[in-house]
mmCIF file of N, CA and C in Angstrom:
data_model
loop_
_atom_site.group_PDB
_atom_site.id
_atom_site.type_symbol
_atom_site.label_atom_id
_atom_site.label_comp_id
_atom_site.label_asym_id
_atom_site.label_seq_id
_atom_site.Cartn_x
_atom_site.Cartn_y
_atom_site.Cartn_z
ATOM 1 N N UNK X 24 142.352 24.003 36.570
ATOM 2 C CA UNK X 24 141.944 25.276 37.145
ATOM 3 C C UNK X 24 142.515 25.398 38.559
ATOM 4 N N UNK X 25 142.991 26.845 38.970
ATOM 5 C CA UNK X 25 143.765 26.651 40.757
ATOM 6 C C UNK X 25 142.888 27.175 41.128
ATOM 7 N N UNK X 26 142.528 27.239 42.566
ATOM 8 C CA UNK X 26 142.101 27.472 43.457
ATOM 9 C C UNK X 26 142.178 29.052 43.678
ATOM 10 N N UNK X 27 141.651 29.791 44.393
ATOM 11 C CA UNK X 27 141.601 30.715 44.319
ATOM 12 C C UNK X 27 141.380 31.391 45.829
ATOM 13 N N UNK X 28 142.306 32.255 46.463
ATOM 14 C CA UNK X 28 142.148 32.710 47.882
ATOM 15 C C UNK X 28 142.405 34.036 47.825
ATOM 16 N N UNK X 29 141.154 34.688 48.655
ATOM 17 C CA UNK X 29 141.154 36.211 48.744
ATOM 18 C C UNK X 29 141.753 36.419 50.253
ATOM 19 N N UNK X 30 142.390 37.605 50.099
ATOM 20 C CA UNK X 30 143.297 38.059 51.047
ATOM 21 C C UNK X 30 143.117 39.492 51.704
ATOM 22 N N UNK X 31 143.633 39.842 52.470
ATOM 23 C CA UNK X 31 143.146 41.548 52.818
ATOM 24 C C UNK X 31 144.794 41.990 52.573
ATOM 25 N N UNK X 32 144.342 43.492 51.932
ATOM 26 C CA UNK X 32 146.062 44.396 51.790
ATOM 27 C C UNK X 32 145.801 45.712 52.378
ATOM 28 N N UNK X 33 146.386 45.477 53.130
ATOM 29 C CA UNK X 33 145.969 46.830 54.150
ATOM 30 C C UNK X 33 146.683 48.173 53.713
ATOM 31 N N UNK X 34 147.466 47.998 52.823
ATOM 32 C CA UNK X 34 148.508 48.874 52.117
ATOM 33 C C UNK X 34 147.449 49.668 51.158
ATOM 34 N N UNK X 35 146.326 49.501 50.465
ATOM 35 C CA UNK X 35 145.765 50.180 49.538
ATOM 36 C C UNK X 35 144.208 50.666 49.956
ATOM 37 N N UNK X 36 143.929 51.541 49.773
ATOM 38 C CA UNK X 36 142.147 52.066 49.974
ATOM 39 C C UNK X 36 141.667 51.762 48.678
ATOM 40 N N UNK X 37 140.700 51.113 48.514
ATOM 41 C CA UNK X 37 139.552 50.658 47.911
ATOM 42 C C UNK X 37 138.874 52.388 46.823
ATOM 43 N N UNK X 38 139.275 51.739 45.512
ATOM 44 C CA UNK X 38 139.089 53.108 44.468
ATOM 45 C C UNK X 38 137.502 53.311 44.508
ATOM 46 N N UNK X 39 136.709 53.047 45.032
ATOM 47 C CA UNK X 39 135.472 53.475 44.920
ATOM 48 C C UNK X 39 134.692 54.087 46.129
ATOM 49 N N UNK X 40 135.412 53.727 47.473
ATOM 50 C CA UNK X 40 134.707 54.283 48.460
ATOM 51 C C UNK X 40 135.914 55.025 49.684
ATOM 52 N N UNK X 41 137.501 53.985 49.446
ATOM 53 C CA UNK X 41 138.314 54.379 50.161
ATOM 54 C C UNK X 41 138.400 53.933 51.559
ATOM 55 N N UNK X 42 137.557 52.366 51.278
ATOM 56 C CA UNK X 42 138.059 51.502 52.436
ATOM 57 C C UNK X 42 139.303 50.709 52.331
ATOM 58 N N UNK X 43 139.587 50.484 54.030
ATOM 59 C CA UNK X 43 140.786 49.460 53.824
ATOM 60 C C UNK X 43 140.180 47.958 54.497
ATOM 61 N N UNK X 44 140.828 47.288 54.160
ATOM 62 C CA UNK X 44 141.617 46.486 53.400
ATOM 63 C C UNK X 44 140.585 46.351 51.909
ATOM 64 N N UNK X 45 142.181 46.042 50.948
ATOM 65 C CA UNK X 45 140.998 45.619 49.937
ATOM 66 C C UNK X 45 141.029 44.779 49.616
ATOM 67 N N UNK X 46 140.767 43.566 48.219
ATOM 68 C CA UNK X 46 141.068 42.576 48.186
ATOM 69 C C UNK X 46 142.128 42.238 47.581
ATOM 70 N N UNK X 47 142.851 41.066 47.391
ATOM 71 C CA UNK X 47 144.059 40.573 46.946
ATOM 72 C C UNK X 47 143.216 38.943 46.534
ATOM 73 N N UNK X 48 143.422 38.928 45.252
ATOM 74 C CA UNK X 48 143.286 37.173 44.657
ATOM 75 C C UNK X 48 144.519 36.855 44.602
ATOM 76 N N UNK X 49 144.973 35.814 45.644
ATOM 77 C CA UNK X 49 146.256 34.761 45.184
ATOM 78 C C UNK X 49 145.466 33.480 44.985
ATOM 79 N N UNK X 50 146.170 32.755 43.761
ATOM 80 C CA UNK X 50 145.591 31.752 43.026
ATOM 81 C C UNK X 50 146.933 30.287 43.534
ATOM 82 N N UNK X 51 146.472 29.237 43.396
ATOM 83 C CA UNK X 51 147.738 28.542 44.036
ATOM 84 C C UNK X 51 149.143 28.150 42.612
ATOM 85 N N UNK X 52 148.498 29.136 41.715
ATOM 86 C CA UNK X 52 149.832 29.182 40.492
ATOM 87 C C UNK X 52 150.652 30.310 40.527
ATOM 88 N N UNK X 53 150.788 30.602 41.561
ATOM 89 C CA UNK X 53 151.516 32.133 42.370
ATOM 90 C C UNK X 53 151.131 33.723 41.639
ATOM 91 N N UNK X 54 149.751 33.603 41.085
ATOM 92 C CA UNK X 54 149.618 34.611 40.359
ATOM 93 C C UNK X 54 148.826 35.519 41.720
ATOM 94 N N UNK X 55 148.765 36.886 41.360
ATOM 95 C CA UNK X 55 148.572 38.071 42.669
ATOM 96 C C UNK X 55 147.471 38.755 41.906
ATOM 97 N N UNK X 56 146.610 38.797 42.072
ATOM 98 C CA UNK X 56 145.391 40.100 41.050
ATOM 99 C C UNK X 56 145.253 40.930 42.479
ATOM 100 N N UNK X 57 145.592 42.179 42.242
ATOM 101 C CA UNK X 57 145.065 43.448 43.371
ATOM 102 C C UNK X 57 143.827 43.643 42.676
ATOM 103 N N UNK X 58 142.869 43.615 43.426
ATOM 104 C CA UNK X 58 141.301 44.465 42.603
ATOM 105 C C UNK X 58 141.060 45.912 42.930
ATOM 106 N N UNK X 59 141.780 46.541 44.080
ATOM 107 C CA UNK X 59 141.959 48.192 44.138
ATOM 108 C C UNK X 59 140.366 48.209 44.614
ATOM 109 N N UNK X 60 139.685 47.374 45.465
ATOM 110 C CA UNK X 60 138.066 46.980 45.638
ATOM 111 C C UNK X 60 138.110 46.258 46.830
ATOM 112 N N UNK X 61 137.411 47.509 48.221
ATOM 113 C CA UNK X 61 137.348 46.302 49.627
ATOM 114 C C UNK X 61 135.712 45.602 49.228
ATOM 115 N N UNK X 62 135.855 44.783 50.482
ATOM 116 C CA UNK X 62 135.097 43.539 50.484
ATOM 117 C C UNK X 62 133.850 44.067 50.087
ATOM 118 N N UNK X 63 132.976 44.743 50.437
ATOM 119 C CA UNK X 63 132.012 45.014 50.255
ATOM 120 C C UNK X 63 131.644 45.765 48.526
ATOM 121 N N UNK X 64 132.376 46.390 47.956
ATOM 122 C CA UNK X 64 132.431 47.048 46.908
ATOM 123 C C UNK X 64 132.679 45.835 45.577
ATOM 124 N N UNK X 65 133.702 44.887 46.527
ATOM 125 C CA UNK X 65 134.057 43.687 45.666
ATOM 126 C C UNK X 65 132.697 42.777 45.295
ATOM 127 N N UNK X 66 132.133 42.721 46.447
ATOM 128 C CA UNK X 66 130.893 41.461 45.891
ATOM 129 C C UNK X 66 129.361 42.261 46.530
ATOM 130 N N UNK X 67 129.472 43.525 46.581
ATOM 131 C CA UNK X 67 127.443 43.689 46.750
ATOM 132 C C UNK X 67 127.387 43.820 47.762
ATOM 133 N N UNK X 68 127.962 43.009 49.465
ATOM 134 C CA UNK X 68 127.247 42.631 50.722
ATOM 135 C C UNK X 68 128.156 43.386 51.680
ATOM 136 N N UNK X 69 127.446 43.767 52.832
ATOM 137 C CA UNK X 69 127.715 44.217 53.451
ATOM 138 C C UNK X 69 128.674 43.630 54.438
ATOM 139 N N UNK X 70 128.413 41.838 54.842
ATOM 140 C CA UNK X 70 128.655 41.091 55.683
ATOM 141 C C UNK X 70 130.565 41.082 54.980
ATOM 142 N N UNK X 71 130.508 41.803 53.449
ATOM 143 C CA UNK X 71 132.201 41.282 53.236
ATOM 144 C C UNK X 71 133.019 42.451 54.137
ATOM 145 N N UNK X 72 132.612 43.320 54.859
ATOM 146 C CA UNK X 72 133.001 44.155 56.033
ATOM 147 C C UNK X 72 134.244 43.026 56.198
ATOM 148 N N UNK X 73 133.903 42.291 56.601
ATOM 149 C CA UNK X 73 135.053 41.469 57.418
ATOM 150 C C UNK X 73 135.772 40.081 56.299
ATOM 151 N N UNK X 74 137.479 40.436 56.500
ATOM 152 C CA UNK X 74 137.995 39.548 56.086
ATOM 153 C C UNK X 74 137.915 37.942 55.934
ATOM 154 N N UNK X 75 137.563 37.491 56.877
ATOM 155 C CA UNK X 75 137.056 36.304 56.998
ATOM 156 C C UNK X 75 135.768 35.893 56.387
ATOM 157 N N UNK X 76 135.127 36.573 56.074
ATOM 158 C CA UNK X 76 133.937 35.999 55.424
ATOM 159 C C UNK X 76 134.418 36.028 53.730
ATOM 160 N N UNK X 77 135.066 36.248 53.474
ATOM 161 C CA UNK X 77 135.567 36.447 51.837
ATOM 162 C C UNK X 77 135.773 35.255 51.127
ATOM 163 N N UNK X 78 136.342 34.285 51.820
ATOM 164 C CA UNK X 78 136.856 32.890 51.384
ATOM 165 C C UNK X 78 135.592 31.586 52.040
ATOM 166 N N UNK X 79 134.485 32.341 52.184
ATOM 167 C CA UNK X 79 133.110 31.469 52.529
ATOM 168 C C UNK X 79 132.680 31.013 51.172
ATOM 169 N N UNK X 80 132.229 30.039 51.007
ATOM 170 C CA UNK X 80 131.523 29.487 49.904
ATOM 171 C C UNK X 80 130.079 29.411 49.377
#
């Protein structure tokens, strides 16, 4: 199983509310998933406002 790191893409607004950044999954098998979903829309919380908290455990 790879690892898995979320990223910010400042290039796309988020299809549900039309925030930026949204997320980007790069996996360490060079695969790219865009979710078209910023942080907050992606997982429920408010605190995913900010990039850095995305890759918290």
């Amino acid at each position: 199983m790879s690892n898995e790191t979320a990223i910010p893409n400042y290039d796309r607004s988020c299809c549900a509310c039309g925030r930026v950044p949204t997320v980007e999954v790069h996996t360490d098998d060079g695969d790219v998933h865009k979710l078209d979903l910023c942080g907050p829309c992606c997982w429920g919380e408010s605190e995913m406002l900010e990039p850095e908290n995305w890759n918290d455990e």
